[in-house]
Amino acid sequence: MKQIVSLDKKIQSLYPLALASILLLGTTRLVFDGLKSNNSYVFQKCGRQIRAQQQVVVVSPKDLIDESCNVFEGNWVWDNVSHPLYTEQSCPYLVKQVTCQRNGRHDTFYKNWRWQPNGCDLPRFDAFKLLQILRGKRLMFVGDSVQRGQFESLVCLVQSIIPEGKKSLERIPPRKIFKIQEYDASIEYYWAPFIVESISDHATKHTVMKRLVKLDSIAKHGKHWEGVDYLVFESYVWWRYKPTINATYENPDDVQEYNVSTAYRLALNTWANWIDSTINPQTQKVFFMSMSPTHLWSWEWKTGSNGNCFNETYPIQGSPSYWGSGSSLEIMDIIRDTLAGLKTNVKFLNITRLSEFRKDAHTTIYGERKGKLLTKEQRADPKNFADCIHWCLPGVPDTWNEILYAHLLKSHQNIS
Ligand SMILES: *[C@@H]1O[C@H](CO)[C@@H](O)[C@H](O)[C@H]1NC(C)=O
Ligand SMILES: *[C@@H]1O[C@H](CO)[C@@H](O)[C@H](O)[C@H]1NC(C)=O
Ligand SMILES: *[C@@H]1O[C@H](CO)[C@@H](O)[C@H](O)[C@H]1NC(C)=O
Ligand SMILES: *[C@@H]1O[C@H](CO)[C@@H](O)[C@H](O)[C@H]1NC(C)=O
Ligand SMILES: *[C@@H]1O[C@H](CO)[C@@H](O)[C@H](O)[C@H]1NC(C)=O
Ligand SMILES: *[C@@H]1O[C@H](CO)[C@@H](O)[C@H](O)[C@H]1NC(C)=O
């Protein structure tokens, strides 16, 4: 018991100090981020021609998940035939933070797992269908760097079927906009690590060690979200650096330390008011992603060990109810309550547990910190320097998008 208490204390502050700088991006990022892409190469590898004139999305019965099926319950099955859905080399839009193989990771199993829900199959991802659904529309991810991974994943999932010259990635901080010209469609990312306003809203100059959140302010961000057809929100890790957080509420000059749960609830309320007053449910659809789990302490899945996610090469299997201490059930409850209180229907994608199993899929020492790849010395010290928050791509965020895709297919079916 005593041990558990002290471990819980440790968890109160989610990240060991050294790890916190993972959430600090260097200004170099803006300059180097994927700009050195070799687009022509990508399209040469892919001979399929786009059928831009085709209007109808053929949603076959196999594409529709049964109402009664909980796609978030299931297990990871080895499938090196269908997965990964793209490769690092084939997607020029990946940032250095996620290209684990290029950064030196040798084991590759983490790319070959497919999520198999217990009661049904996920529809097979079809980039053509997704583009048809997105025709004339905007899909925007809003959140932190974990959410940016999901954005990049979706871009990679569709980009290979779009010819060179008909697609582009623009940076208008704090946004990234992937445009698909022939479809007049875009997949976008908007940096807002707390969803509400904060001093961490600059796209590159921010650190988790210095946070000040404006719990009742969202207008500056919100005006960029207005009219977006599909909005996908996420916000978690930035709240969890310490058990309390500096924030303002009502009086912008009155900075106080808030209990994180209290602050998170107030922030989500602000968000909920924005949703209910701004979203047109007839034309817009909103998703909320559950917490992306971290794997900072290996003793949680391997009793007696004292490492982190580094060197892990297999998912957790045979423990269907595994839940790590990094995923706060209290935050989960706040999200549940907030969504339940909304007038607007927001689809909650509860990807926490399925991702909990994937201790093998983080970037570890093959990612970045402060906008740079790890040095040799840092790599030699995985205990302090492994990133067990972000995910390699291709990888787990692709599955989140397969699930998002399944819901987009379904809602499209309902509209047309
Ligand atoms: C880009 O791709 C072409 C065609 O595959 C290749 O010849 C060229 O070396 C690549 N350039 C860079 C900068 O990677
Ligand atoms: C796929 O996995 C099977 C079973 O583990 C293995 O025998 C096969 O060599 C793998 N194929 C590839 C292309 O890696
Ligand atoms: C809140 O701000 C004060 C003053 O800058 C600082 O001393 C304190 O550590 C901050 N608290 C948290 C939880 O960051
Ligand atoms: C934060 O608030 C929650 C519920 O209001 C409470 O259960 C928890 O103990 C508080 N945490 C701290 C560190 O005060
Ligand atoms: C990681 O695995 C390699 C090879 O299995 C082993 O030599 C090394 O000691 C491991 N490192 C850690 C930190 O567990
Ligand atoms: C999300 O799923 C987990 C287990 O998979 C469950 O414990 C939790 O209650 C779910 N959250 C919501 C809001 O439904």
mmCIF file of N, CA, C and O in Angstrom, residues 147-237:
data_model
loop_
_atom_site.group_PDB
_atom_site.id
_atom_site.type_symbol
_atom_site.label_atom_id
_atom_site.label_comp_id
_atom_site.label_asym_id
_atom_site.label_seq_id
_atom_site.Cartn_x
_atom_site.Cartn_y
_atom_site.Cartn_z
ATOM 1 N N GLN A 147 -2.288 15.872 -31.003
ATOM 2 C CA GLN A 147 -3.311 16.084 -32.018
ATOM 3 C C GLN A 147 -2.677 16.398 -33.373
ATOM 4 O O GLN A 147 -3.210 16.028 -34.415
ATOM 5 N N ARG A 148 -1.534 17.068 -33.349
ATOM 6 C CA ARG A 148 -0.833 17.339 -34.599
ATOM 7 C C ARG A 148 -0.417 16.016 -35.251
ATOM 8 O O ARG A 148 -0.427 15.869 -36.458
ATOM 9 N N GLY A 149 -0.079 15.041 -34.413
ATOM 10 C CA GLY A 149 0.253 13.724 -34.949
ATOM 11 C C GLY A 149 -0.941 13.112 -35.674
ATOM 12 O O GLY A 149 -0.799 12.516 -36.729
ATOM 13 N N GLN A 150 -2.128 13.303 -35.110
ATOM 14 C CA GLN A 150 -3.315 12.752 -35.766
ATOM 15 C C GLN A 150 -3.592 13.484 -37.079
ATOM 16 O O GLN A 150 -4.003 12.880 -38.072
ATOM 17 N N PHE A 151 -3.343 14.778 -37.098
ATOM 18 C CA PHE A 151 -3.491 15.567 -38.323
ATOM 19 C C PHE A 151 -2.534 15.032 -39.401
ATOM 20 O O PHE A 151 -2.943 14.753 -40.530
ATOM 21 N N GLU A 152 -1.273 14.855 -39.038
ATOM 22 C CA GLU A 152 -0.295 14.378 -40.020
ATOM 23 C C GLU A 152 -0.642 12.994 -40.518
ATOM 24 O O GLU A 152 -0.474 12.673 -41.687
ATOM 25 N N SER A 153 -1.133 12.178 -39.597
ATOM 26 C CA SER A 153 -1.547 10.836 -39.975
ATOM 27 C C SER A 153 -2.626 10.906 -41.053
ATOM 28 O O SER A 153 -2.544 10.225 -42.084
ATOM 29 N N LEU A 154 -3.636 11.752 -40.849
ATOM 30 C CA LEU A 154 -4.732 11.809 -41.825
ATOM 31 C C LEU A 154 -4.235 12.355 -43.169
ATOM 32 O O LEU A 154 -4.634 11.862 -44.229
ATOM 33 N N VAL A 155 -3.348 13.338 -43.113
ATOM 34 C CA VAL A 155 -2.775 13.861 -44.354
ATOM 35 C C VAL A 155 -2.060 12.724 -45.099
ATOM 36 O O VAL A 155 -2.240 12.536 -46.299
ATOM 37 N N CYS A 156 -1.272 11.948 -44.372
ATOM 38 C CA CYS A 156 -0.534 10.846 -45.002
ATOM 39 C C CYS A 156 -1.487 9.783 -45.550
ATOM 40 O O CYS A 156 -1.215 9.163 -46.571
ATOM 41 N N LEU A 157 -2.592 9.573 -44.846
ATOM 42 C CA LEU A 157 -3.537 8.552 -45.289
ATOM 43 C C LEU A 157 -4.189 8.909 -46.620
ATOM 44 O O LEU A 157 -4.558 8.025 -47.388
ATOM 45 N N VAL A 158 -4.341 10.207 -46.903
ATOM 46 C CA VAL A 158 -4.997 10.569 -48.167
ATOM 47 C C VAL A 158 -4.045 11.062 -49.237
ATOM 48 O O VAL A 158 -4.359 10.992 -50.429
ATOM 49 N N GLN A 159 -2.872 11.574 -48.874
ATOM 50 C CA GLN A 159 -2.101 12.365 -49.831
ATOM 51 C C GLN A 159 -1.570 11.563 -51.027
ATOM 52 O O GLN A 159 -1.386 12.130 -52.105
ATOM 53 N N SER A 160 -1.368 10.265 -50.851
ATOM 54 C CA SER A 160 -0.718 9.509 -51.932
ATOM 55 C C SER A 160 -1.595 9.397 -53.176
ATOM 56 O O SER A 160 -1.087 9.163 -54.268
ATOM 57 N N ILE A 161 -2.891 9.593 -53.052
ATOM 58 C CA ILE A 161 -3.747 9.475 -54.242
ATOM 59 C C ILE A 161 -3.967 10.827 -54.922
ATOM 60 O O ILE A 161 -4.668 10.926 -55.914
ATOM 61 N N ILE A 162 -3.358 11.866 -54.365
ATOM 62 C CA ILE A 162 -3.528 13.190 -54.968
ATOM 63 C C ILE A 162 -2.286 13.522 -55.791
ATOM 64 O O ILE A 162 -1.175 13.485 -55.266
ATOM 65 N N PRO A 163 -2.492 13.857 -57.085
ATOM 66 C CA PRO A 163 -1.320 14.115 -57.922
ATOM 67 C C PRO A 163 -0.521 15.324 -57.449
ATOM 68 O O PRO A 163 -1.072 16.233 -56.827
ATOM 69 N N GLU A 164 0.723 15.308 -57.804
ATOM 70 C CA GLU A 164 1.611 16.426 -57.535
ATOM 71 C C GLU A 164 1.028 17.706 -58.125
ATOM 72 O O GLU A 164 0.456 17.689 -59.210
ATOM 73 N N GLY A 165 1.148 18.791 -57.410
ATOM 74 C CA GLY A 165 0.644 20.064 -57.931
ATOM 75 C C GLY A 165 -0.816 20.310 -57.590
ATOM 76 O O GLY A 165 -1.340 21.393 -57.779
ATOM 77 N N LYS A 166 -1.483 19.268 -57.102
ATOM 78 C CA LYS A 166 -2.905 19.411 -56.762
ATOM 79 C C LYS A 166 -3.094 19.361 -55.256
ATOM 80 O O LYS A 166 -4.202 19.161 -54.754
ATOM 81 N N LYS A 167 -1.978 19.443 -54.560
ATOM 82 C CA LYS A 167 -2.055 19.407 -53.095
ATOM 83 C C LYS A 167 -0.978 20.333 -52.552
ATOM 84 O O LYS A 167 0.027 20.570 -53.203
ATOM 85 N N SER A 168 -1.209 20.863 -51.378
ATOM 86 C CA SER A 168 -0.202 21.745 -50.796
ATOM 87 C C SER A 168 -0.359 21.788 -49.286
ATOM 88 O O SER A 168 -1.446 21.555 -48.753
ATOM 89 N N LEU A 169 0.766 22.052 -48.619
ATOM 90 C CA LEU A 169 0.724 22.235 -47.171
ATOM 91 C C LEU A 169 1.173 23.652 -46.872
ATOM 92 O O LEU A 169 2.292 24.046 -47.170
ATOM 93 N N GLU A 170 0.266 24.415 -46.299
ATOM 94 C CA GLU A 170 0.560 25.806 -45.968
ATOM 95 C C GLU A 170 0.691 25.943 -44.470
ATOM 96 O O GLU A 170 -0.018 25.284 -43.717
ATOM 97 N N ARG A 171 1.564 26.844 -44.059
ATOM 98 C CA ARG A 171 1.691 27.146 -42.638
ATOM 99 C C ARG A 171 1.284 28.577 -42.397
ATOM 100 O O ARG A 171 1.934 29.494 -42.884
ATOM 101 N N ILE A 172 0.216 28.740 -41.663
ATOM 102 C CA ILE A 172 -0.200 30.070 -41.238
ATOM 103 C C ILE A 172 -0.387 29.958 -39.730
ATOM 104 O O ILE A 172 -1.484 29.732 -39.241
ATOM 105 N N PRO A 173 0.744 30.051 -38.982
ATOM 106 C CA PRO A 173 0.675 29.759 -37.547
ATOM 107 C C PRO A 173 -0.457 30.533 -36.866
ATOM 108 O O PRO A 173 -0.645 31.704 -37.197
ATOM 109 N N PRO A 174 -1.204 29.922 -35.966
ATOM 110 C CA PRO A 174 -0.975 28.578 -35.434
ATOM 111 C C PRO A 174 -1.659 27.469 -36.237
ATOM 112 O O PRO A 174 -1.963 26.422 -35.693
ATOM 113 N N ARG A 175 -1.850 27.719 -37.556
ATOM 114 C CA ARG A 175 -2.518 26.704 -38.354
ATOM 115 C C ARG A 175 -1.591 26.034 -39.334
ATOM 116 O O ARG A 175 -0.592 26.612 -39.766
ATOM 117 N N LYS A 176 -1.929 24.818 -39.703
ATOM 118 C CA LYS A 176 -1.323 24.139 -40.848
ATOM 119 C C LYS A 176 -2.492 23.716 -41.714
ATOM 120 O O LYS A 176 -3.475 23.187 -41.189
ATOM 121 N N ILE A 177 -2.376 23.943 -42.996
ATOM 122 C CA ILE A 177 -3.517 23.677 -43.869
ATOM 123 C C ILE A 177 -3.068 22.820 -45.045
ATOM 124 O O ILE A 177 -2.235 23.245 -45.853
ATOM 125 N N PHE A 178 -3.606 21.622 -45.114
ATOM 126 C CA PHE A 178 -3.336 20.750 -46.253
ATOM 127 C C PHE A 178 -4.504 20.889 -47.214
ATOM 128 O O PHE A 178 -5.644 20.570 -46.865
ATOM 129 N N LYS A 179 -4.206 21.406 -48.402
ATOM 130 C CA LYS A 179 -5.272 21.672 -49.369
ATOM 131 C C LYS A 179 -5.272 20.653 -50.488
ATOM 132 O O LYS A 179 -4.214 20.283 -51.002
ATOM 133 N N ILE A 180 -6.468 20.238 -50.858
ATOM 134 C CA ILE A 180 -6.633 19.285 -51.946
ATOM 135 C C ILE A 180 -7.446 20.029 -53.006
ATOM 136 O O ILE A 180 -8.675 20.116 -52.911
ATOM 137 N N GLN A 181 -6.753 20.601 -53.994
ATOM 138 C CA GLN A 181 -7.384 21.560 -54.901
ATOM 139 C C GLN A 181 -8.598 21.012 -55.625
ATOM 140 O O GLN A 181 -9.657 21.619 -55.616
ATOM 141 N N GLU A 182 -8.443 19.862 -56.285
ATOM 142 C CA GLU A 182 -9.532 19.369 -57.127
ATOM 143 C C GLU A 182 -10.808 19.097 -56.354
ATOM 144 O O GLU A 182 -11.884 19.046 -56.916
ATOM 145 N N TYR A 183 -10.645 18.907 -55.088
ATOM 146 C CA TYR A 183 -11.813 18.624 -54.261
ATOM 147 C C TYR A 183 -12.258 19.851 -53.479
ATOM 148 O O TYR A 183 -13.226 19.788 -52.734
ATOM 149 N N ASP A 184 -11.503 20.949 -53.614
ATOM 150 C CA ASP A 184 -11.811 22.155 -52.858
ATOM 151 C C ASP A 184 -11.965 21.790 -51.370
ATOM 152 O O ASP A 184 -12.884 22.243 -50.690
ATOM 153 N N ALA A 185 -11.069 20.931 -50.923
ATOM 154 C CA ALA A 185 -11.168 20.418 -49.552
ATOM 155 C C ALA A 185 -9.896 20.741 -48.790
ATOM 156 O O ALA A 185 -8.840 20.972 -49.387
ATOM 157 N N SER A 186 -9.987 20.773 -47.472
ATOM 158 C CA SER A 186 -8.769 20.934 -46.690
ATOM 159 C C SER A 186 -8.818 20.121 -45.404
ATOM 160 O O SER A 186 -9.894 19.889 -44.824
ATOM 161 N N ILE A 187 -7.630 19.664 -45.005
ATOM 162 C CA ILE A 187 -7.443 19.018 -43.707
ATOM 163 C C ILE A 187 -6.516 19.953 -42.952
ATOM 164 O O ILE A 187 -5.433 20.274 -43.445
ATOM 165 N N GLU A 188 -6.948 20.434 -41.795
ATOM 166 C CA GLU A 188 -6.217 21.497 -41.128
ATOM 167 C C GLU A 188 -5.883 21.127 -39.683
ATOM 168 O O GLU A 188 -6.494 20.241 -39.097
ATOM 169 N N TYR A 189 -4.913 21.870 -39.174
ATOM 170 C CA TYR A 189 -4.524 21.699 -37.787
ATOM 171 C C TYR A 189 -4.443 23.068 -37.141
ATOM 172 O O TYR A 189 -3.947 24.020 -37.764
ATOM 173 N N TYR A 190 -4.933 23.180 -35.940
ATOM 174 C CA TYR A 190 -4.902 24.453 -35.221
ATOM 175 C C TYR A 190 -4.320 24.212 -33.836
ATOM 176 O O TYR A 190 -4.862 23.446 -33.041
ATOM 177 N N TRP A 191 -3.182 24.851 -33.580
ATOM 178 C CA TRP A 191 -2.500 24.684 -32.289
ATOM 179 C C TRP A 191 -3.235 25.437 -31.190
ATOM 180 O O TRP A 191 -3.333 26.674 -31.222
ATOM 181 N N ALA A 192 -3.795 24.726 -30.233
ATOM 182 C CA ALA A 192 -4.433 25.323 -29.055
ATOM 183 C C ALA A 192 -4.357 24.263 -27.962
ATOM 184 O O ALA A 192 -5.296 23.512 -27.754
ATOM 185 N N PRO A 193 -3.209 24.182 -27.270
ATOM 186 C CA PRO A 193 -2.969 23.042 -26.372
ATOM 187 C C PRO A 193 -3.972 22.937 -25.220
ATOM 188 O O PRO A 193 -4.142 21.866 -24.662
ATOM 189 N N PHE A 194 -4.621 24.065 -24.882
ATOM 190 C CA PHE A 194 -5.629 24.021 -23.819
ATOM 191 C C PHE A 194 -7.044 24.219 -24.370
ATOM 192 O O PHE A 194 -7.990 24.382 -23.606
ATOM 193 N N ILE A 195 -7.182 24.249 -25.673
ATOM 194 C CA ILE A 195 -8.426 24.599 -26.378
ATOM 195 C C ILE A 195 -8.794 26.062 -26.109
ATOM 196 O O ILE A 195 -8.951 26.840 -27.027
ATOM 197 N N VAL A 196 -8.910 26.433 -24.812
ATOM 198 C CA VAL A 196 -9.148 27.847 -24.491
ATOM 199 C C VAL A 196 -7.826 28.608 -24.663
ATOM 200 O O VAL A 196 -6.779 28.018 -24.919
ATOM 201 N N GLU A 197 -7.885 29.933 -24.505
ATOM 202 C CA GLU A 197 -6.686 30.748 -24.701
ATOM 203 C C GLU A 197 -5.692 30.574 -23.564
ATOM 204 O O GLU A 197 -6.066 30.278 -22.432
ATOM 205 N N SER A 198 -4.414 30.760 -23.894
ATOM 206 C CA SER A 198 -3.362 30.635 -22.886
ATOM 207 C C SER A 198 -2.116 31.347 -23.385
ATOM 208 O O SER A 198 -2.070 31.776 -24.540
ATOM 209 N N ILE A 199 -1.095 31.433 -22.538
ATOM 210 C CA ILE A 199 0.159 32.045 -23.009
ATOM 211 C C ILE A 199 0.982 31.044 -23.818
ATOM 212 O O ILE A 199 2.085 31.345 -24.245
ATOM 213 N N SER A 200 0.454 29.857 -24.031
ATOM 214 C CA SER A 200 1.171 28.832 -24.810
ATOM 215 C C SER A 200 0.634 28.731 -26.232
ATOM 216 O O SER A 200 0.885 27.737 -26.912
ATOM 217 N N ASP A 201 -0.079 29.754 -26.674
ATOM 218 C CA ASP A 201 -0.745 29.651 -27.972
ATOM 219 C C ASP A 201 0.137 29.967 -29.166
ATOM 220 O O ASP A 201 -0.262 29.746 -30.309
ATOM 221 N N HIS A 202 1.330 30.493 -28.918
ATOM 222 C CA HIS A 202 2.245 30.706 -30.041
ATOM 223 C C HIS A 202 2.631 29.342 -30.600
ATOM 224 O O HIS A 202 2.959 28.422 -29.851
ATOM 225 N N ALA A 203 2.617 29.225 -31.932
ATOM 226 C CA ALA A 203 2.799 27.915 -32.549
ATOM 227 C C ALA A 203 4.144 27.276 -32.227
ATOM 228 O O ALA A 203 4.281 26.056 -32.245
ATOM 229 N N THR A 204 5.141 28.066 -31.930
ATOM 230 C CA THR A 204 6.452 27.462 -31.678
ATOM 231 C C THR A 204 7.082 27.898 -30.359
ATOM 232 O O THR A 204 7.845 27.148 -29.767
ATOM 233 N N LYS A 205 6.783 29.096 -29.901
ATOM 234 C CA LYS A 205 7.434 29.564 -28.667
ATOM 235 C C LYS A 205 6.526 29.302 -27.476
ATOM 236 O O LYS A 205 5.650 30.104 -27.149
ATOM 237 N N HIS A 206 6.743 28.158 -26.856
ATOM 238 C CA HIS A 206 5.928 27.807 -25.696
ATOM 239 C C HIS A 206 6.623 26.731 -24.902
ATOM 240 O O HIS A 206 7.425 25.978 -25.446
ATOM 241 N N THR A 207 6.353 26.672 -23.633
ATOM 242 C CA THR A 207 6.891 25.592 -22.818
ATOM 243 C C THR A 207 5.879 25.204 -21.757
ATOM 244 O O THR A 207 5.188 26.053 -21.203
ATOM 245 N N VAL A 208 5.817 23.908 -21.516
ATOM 246 C CA VAL A 208 4.852 23.404 -20.532
ATOM 247 C C VAL A 208 5.231 23.869 -19.126
ATOM 248 O O VAL A 208 4.421 23.873 -18.218
ATOM 249 N N MET A 209 6.488 24.293 -18.964
ATOM 250 C CA MET A 209 6.925 24.700 -17.625
ATOM 251 C C MET A 209 6.364 26.062 -17.233
ATOM 252 O O MET A 209 6.348 26.421 -16.077
ATOM 253 N N LYS A 210 5.965 26.813 -18.223
ATOM 254 C CA LYS A 210 5.378 28.123 -17.928
ATOM 255 C C LYS A 210 4.002 28.184 -18.580
ATOM 256 O O LYS A 210 3.892 28.314 -19.794
ATOM 257 N N ARG A 211 2.989 28.038 -17.758
ATOM 258 C CA ARG A 211 1.639 28.001 -18.318
ATOM 259 C C ARG A 211 0.741 29.000 -17.596
ATOM 260 O O ARG A 211 0.841 29.164 -16.378
ATOM 261 N N LEU A 212 -0.090 29.645 -18.335
ATOM 262 C CA LEU A 212 -1.108 30.517 -17.753
ATOM 263 C C LEU A 212 -2.319 30.444 -18.673
ATOM 264 O O LEU A 212 -2.273 30.856 -19.830
ATOM 265 N N VAL A 213 -3.387 29.851 -18.152
ATOM 266 C CA VAL A 213 -4.547 29.557 -18.991
ATOM 267 C C VAL A 213 -5.675 30.532 -18.684
ATOM 268 O O VAL A 213 -5.941 30.821 -17.513
ATOM 269 N N LYS A 214 -6.304 31.048 -19.735
ATOM 270 C CA LYS A 214 -7.455 31.946 -19.552
ATOM 271 C C LYS A 214 -8.728 31.107 -19.694
ATOM 272 O O LYS A 214 -9.221 30.886 -20.794
ATOM 273 N N LEU A 215 -9.180 30.632 -18.551
ATOM 274 C CA LEU A 215 -10.218 29.598 -18.544
ATOM 275 C C LEU A 215 -11.542 30.030 -19.168
ATOM 276 O O LEU A 215 -12.326 29.199 -19.601
ATOM 277 N N ASP A 216 -11.779 31.341 -19.204
ATOM 278 C CA ASP A 216 -13.070 31.814 -19.740
ATOM 279 C C ASP A 216 -12.930 32.468 -21.114
ATOM 280 O O ASP A 216 -13.859 33.117 -21.573
ATOM 281 N N SER A 217 -11.760 32.327 -21.749
ATOM 282 C CA SER A 217 -11.542 33.008 -23.037
ATOM 283 C C SER A 217 -11.288 32.014 -24.163
ATOM 284 O O SER A 217 -10.397 31.176 -24.071
ATOM 285 N N ILE A 218 -12.074 32.143 -25.214
ATOM 286 C CA ILE A 218 -11.930 31.217 -26.340
ATOM 287 C C ILE A 218 -12.132 31.951 -27.678
ATOM 288 O O ILE A 218 -11.808 31.411 -28.741
ATOM 289 N N ALA A 219 -12.584 33.206 -27.612
ATOM 290 C CA ALA A 219 -12.988 33.921 -28.833
ATOM 291 C C ALA A 219 -11.877 34.025 -29.871
ATOM 292 O O ALA A 219 -12.117 33.838 -31.069
ATOM 293 N N LYS A 220 -10.649 34.288 -29.416
ATOM 294 C CA LYS A 220 -9.544 34.451 -30.373
ATOM 295 C C LYS A 220 -9.348 33.189 -31.206
ATOM 296 O O LYS A 220 -9.056 33.248 -32.387
ATOM 297 N N HIS A 221 -9.448 32.044 -30.552
ATOM 298 C CA HIS A 221 -9.344 30.776 -31.286
ATOM 299 C C HIS A 221 -10.624 30.523 -32.075
ATOM 300 O O HIS A 221 -10.588 30.154 -33.238
ATOM 301 N N GLY A 222 -11.737 30.717 -31.383
ATOM 302 C CA GLY A 222 -13.029 30.338 -31.937
ATOM 303 C C GLY A 222 -13.311 30.951 -33.299
ATOM 304 O O GLY A 222 -13.914 30.311 -34.162
ATOM 305 N N LYS A 223 -12.847 32.170 -33.504
ATOM 306 C CA LYS A 223 -13.176 32.795 -34.793
ATOM 307 C C LYS A 223 -12.520 32.048 -35.956
ATOM 308 O O LYS A 223 -12.994 32.116 -37.082
ATOM 309 N N HIS A 224 -11.458 31.309 -35.667
ATOM 310 C CA HIS A 224 -10.821 30.512 -36.720
ATOM 311 C C HIS A 224 -11.520 29.160 -36.936
ATOM 312 O O HIS A 224 -11.224 28.446 -37.870
ATOM 313 N N TRP A 225 -12.386 28.825 -36.009
ATOM 314 C CA TRP A 225 -13.072 27.517 -36.114
ATOM 315 C C TRP A 225 -14.466 27.648 -36.712
ATOM 316 O O TRP A 225 -15.104 26.657 -37.054
ATOM 317 N N GLU A 226 -14.926 28.888 -36.798
ATOM 318 C CA GLU A 226 -16.294 29.113 -37.277
ATOM 319 C C GLU A 226 -16.486 28.568 -38.686
ATOM 320 O O GLU A 226 -15.640 28.768 -39.553
ATOM 321 N N GLY A 227 -17.590 27.893 -38.887
ATOM 322 C CA GLY A 227 -17.942 27.418 -40.220
ATOM 323 C C GLY A 227 -17.179 26.189 -40.684
ATOM 324 O O GLY A 227 -17.430 25.679 -41.771
ATOM 325 N N VAL A 228 -16.245 25.693 -39.883
ATOM 326 C CA VAL A 228 -15.511 24.487 -40.279
ATOM 327 C C VAL A 228 -16.477 23.293 -40.231
ATOM 328 O O VAL A 228 -17.232 23.136 -39.271
ATOM 329 N N ASP A 229 -16.453 22.471 -41.273
ATOM 330 C CA ASP A 229 -17.459 21.409 -41.392
ATOM 331 C C ASP A 229 -17.259 20.277 -40.390
ATOM 332 O O ASP A 229 -18.207 19.763 -39.822
ATOM 333 N N TYR A 230 -15.985 19.889 -40.208
ATOM 334 C CA TYR A 230 -15.692 18.823 -39.245
ATOM 335 C C TYR A 230 -14.623 19.321 -38.287
ATOM 336 O O TYR A 230 -13.510 19.637 -38.715
ATOM 337 N N LEU A 231 -14.954 19.396 -37.017
ATOM 338 C CA LEU A 231 -13.996 19.845 -36.009
ATOM 339 C C LEU A 231 -13.652 18.679 -35.098
ATOM 340 O O LEU A 231 -14.548 17.964 -34.626
ATOM 341 N N VAL A 232 -12.361 18.476 -34.866
ATOM 342 C CA VAL A 232 -11.924 17.375 -34.003
ATOM 343 C C VAL A 232 -11.069 17.976 -32.879
ATOM 344 O O VAL A 232 -9.967 18.460 -33.127
ATOM 345 N N PHE A 233 -11.581 17.948 -31.652
ATOM 346 C CA PHE A 233 -10.890 18.577 -30.527
ATOM 347 C C PHE A 233 -10.150 17.551 -29.665
ATOM 348 O O PHE A 233 -10.555 16.393 -29.564
ATOM 349 N N GLU A 234 -9.099 18.046 -29.014
ATOM 350 C CA GLU A 234 -8.361 17.222 -28.054
ATOM 351 C C GLU A 234 -7.545 18.151 -27.165
ATOM 352 O O GLU A 234 -7.005 19.154 -27.628
ATOM 353 N N SER A 235 -7.466 17.856 -25.885
ATOM 354 C CA SER A 235 -6.604 18.618 -24.983
ATOM 355 C C SER A 235 -6.407 17.815 -23.714
ATOM 356 O O SER A 235 -7.369 17.462 -23.033
ATOM 357 N N TYR A 236 -5.156 17.511 -23.417
ATOM 358 C CA TYR A 236 -4.929 16.725 -22.199
ATOM 359 C C TYR A 236 -3.539 16.937 -21.584
ATOM 360 O O TYR A 236 -3.435 17.486 -20.494
ATOM 361 N N VAL A 237 -2.486 16.513 -22.282
ATOM 362 C CA VAL A 237 -1.178 16.439 -21.605
ATOM 363 C C VAL A 237 -0.706 17.765 -21.012
ATOM 364 O O VAL A 237 -0.067 17.777 -19.966
#
